[in-house]
C-alpha positions as a Markdown table, in Angstrom:
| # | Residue | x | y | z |
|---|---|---|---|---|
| 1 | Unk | 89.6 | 105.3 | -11.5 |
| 2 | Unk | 88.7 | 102.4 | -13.5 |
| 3 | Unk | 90.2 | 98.7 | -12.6 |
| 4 | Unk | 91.7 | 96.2 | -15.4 |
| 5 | Unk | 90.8 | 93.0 | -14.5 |
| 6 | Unk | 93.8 | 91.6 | -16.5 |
| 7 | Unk | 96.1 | 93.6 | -14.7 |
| 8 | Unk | 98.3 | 91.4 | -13.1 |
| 9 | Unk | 98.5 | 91.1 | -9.3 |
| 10 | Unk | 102.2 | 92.7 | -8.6 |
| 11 | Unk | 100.8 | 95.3 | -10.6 |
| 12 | Unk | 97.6 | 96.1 | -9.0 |
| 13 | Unk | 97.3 | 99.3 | -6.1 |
| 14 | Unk | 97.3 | 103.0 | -6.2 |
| 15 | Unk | 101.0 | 104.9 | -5.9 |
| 16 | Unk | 101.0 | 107.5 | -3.6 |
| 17 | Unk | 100.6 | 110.2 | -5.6 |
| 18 | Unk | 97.4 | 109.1 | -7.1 |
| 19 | Unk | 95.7 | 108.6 | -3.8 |
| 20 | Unk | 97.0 | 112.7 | -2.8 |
| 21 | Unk | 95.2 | 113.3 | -6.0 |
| 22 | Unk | 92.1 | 111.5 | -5.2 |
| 23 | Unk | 91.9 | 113.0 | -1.6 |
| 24 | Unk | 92.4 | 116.4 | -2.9 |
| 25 | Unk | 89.7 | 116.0 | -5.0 |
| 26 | Unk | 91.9 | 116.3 | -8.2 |
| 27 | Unk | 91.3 | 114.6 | -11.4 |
| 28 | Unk | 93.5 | 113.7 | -14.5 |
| 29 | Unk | 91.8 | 116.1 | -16.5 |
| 30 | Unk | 92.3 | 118.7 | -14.1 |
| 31 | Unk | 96.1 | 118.2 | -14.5 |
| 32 | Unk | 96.0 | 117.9 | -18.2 |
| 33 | Unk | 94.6 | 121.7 | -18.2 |
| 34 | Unk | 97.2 | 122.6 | -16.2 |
| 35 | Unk | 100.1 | 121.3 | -17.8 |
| 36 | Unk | 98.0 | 122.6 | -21.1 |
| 37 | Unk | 98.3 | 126.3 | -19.1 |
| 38 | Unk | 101.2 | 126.5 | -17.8 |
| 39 | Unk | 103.1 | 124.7 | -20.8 |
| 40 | Unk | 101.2 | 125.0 | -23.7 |
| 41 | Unk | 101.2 | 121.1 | -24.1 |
| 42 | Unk | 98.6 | 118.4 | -23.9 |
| 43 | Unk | 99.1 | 115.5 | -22.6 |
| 44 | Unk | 96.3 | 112.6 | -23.1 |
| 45 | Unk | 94.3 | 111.6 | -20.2 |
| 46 | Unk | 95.1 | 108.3 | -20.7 |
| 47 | Unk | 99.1 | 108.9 | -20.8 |
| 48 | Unk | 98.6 | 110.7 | -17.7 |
| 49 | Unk | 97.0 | 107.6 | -15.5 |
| 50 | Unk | 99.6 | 105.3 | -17.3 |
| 51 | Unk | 102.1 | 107.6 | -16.1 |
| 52 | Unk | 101.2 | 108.1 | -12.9 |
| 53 | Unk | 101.2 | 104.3 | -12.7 |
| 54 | Unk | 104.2 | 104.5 | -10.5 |
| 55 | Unk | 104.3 | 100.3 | -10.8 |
| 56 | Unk | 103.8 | 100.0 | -14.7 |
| 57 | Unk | 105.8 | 102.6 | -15.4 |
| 58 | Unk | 108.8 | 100.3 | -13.5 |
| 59 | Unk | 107.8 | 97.4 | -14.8 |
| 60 | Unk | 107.7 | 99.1 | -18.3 |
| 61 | Unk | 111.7 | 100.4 | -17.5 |
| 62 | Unk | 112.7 | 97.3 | -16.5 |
| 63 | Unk | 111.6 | 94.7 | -19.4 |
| 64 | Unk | 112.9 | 97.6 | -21.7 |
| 65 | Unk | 116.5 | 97.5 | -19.3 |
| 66 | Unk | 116.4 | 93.6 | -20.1 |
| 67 | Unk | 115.4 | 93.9 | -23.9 |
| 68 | Unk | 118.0 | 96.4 | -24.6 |
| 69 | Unk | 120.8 | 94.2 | -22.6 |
| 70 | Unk | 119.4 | 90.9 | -24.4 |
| 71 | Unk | 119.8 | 92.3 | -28.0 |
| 72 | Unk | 123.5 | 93.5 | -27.3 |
């Protein structure tokens, strides 16, 4: 897994279901091919980390949540 260094702070740490994959030995690529099996659809590598990204993908939900109430 690669770090961003700009990431901020409150974002920063594994989820839980990342570290399963990383201490079954599994990879993002090896969950793209089997989504890509079992579905016939590919989803990027790099949408995969971002949405196991349990934290992002909040924060992410949230500022959309407050945009969407804002522009009412």
């Amino acid at each position: 897994m690669r770090k961003n260094p700009n990431k901020p702070d409150f974002l920063k740490g594994s989820g839980e279901l990342r570290t399963k994959m990383v201490e079954k030995g599994l990879t993002y690529r090896d969950l793209q091919e089997k989504i890509k099996n079992d579905h016939g659809y590919t989803v990027t590598v790099s949408a995969i980390s971002v949405i196991l990204d349990d934290k992002l993908c909040e924060f992410v939900r949230d500022n959309a949540k407050i945009i969407c109430s804002d522009s009412q």
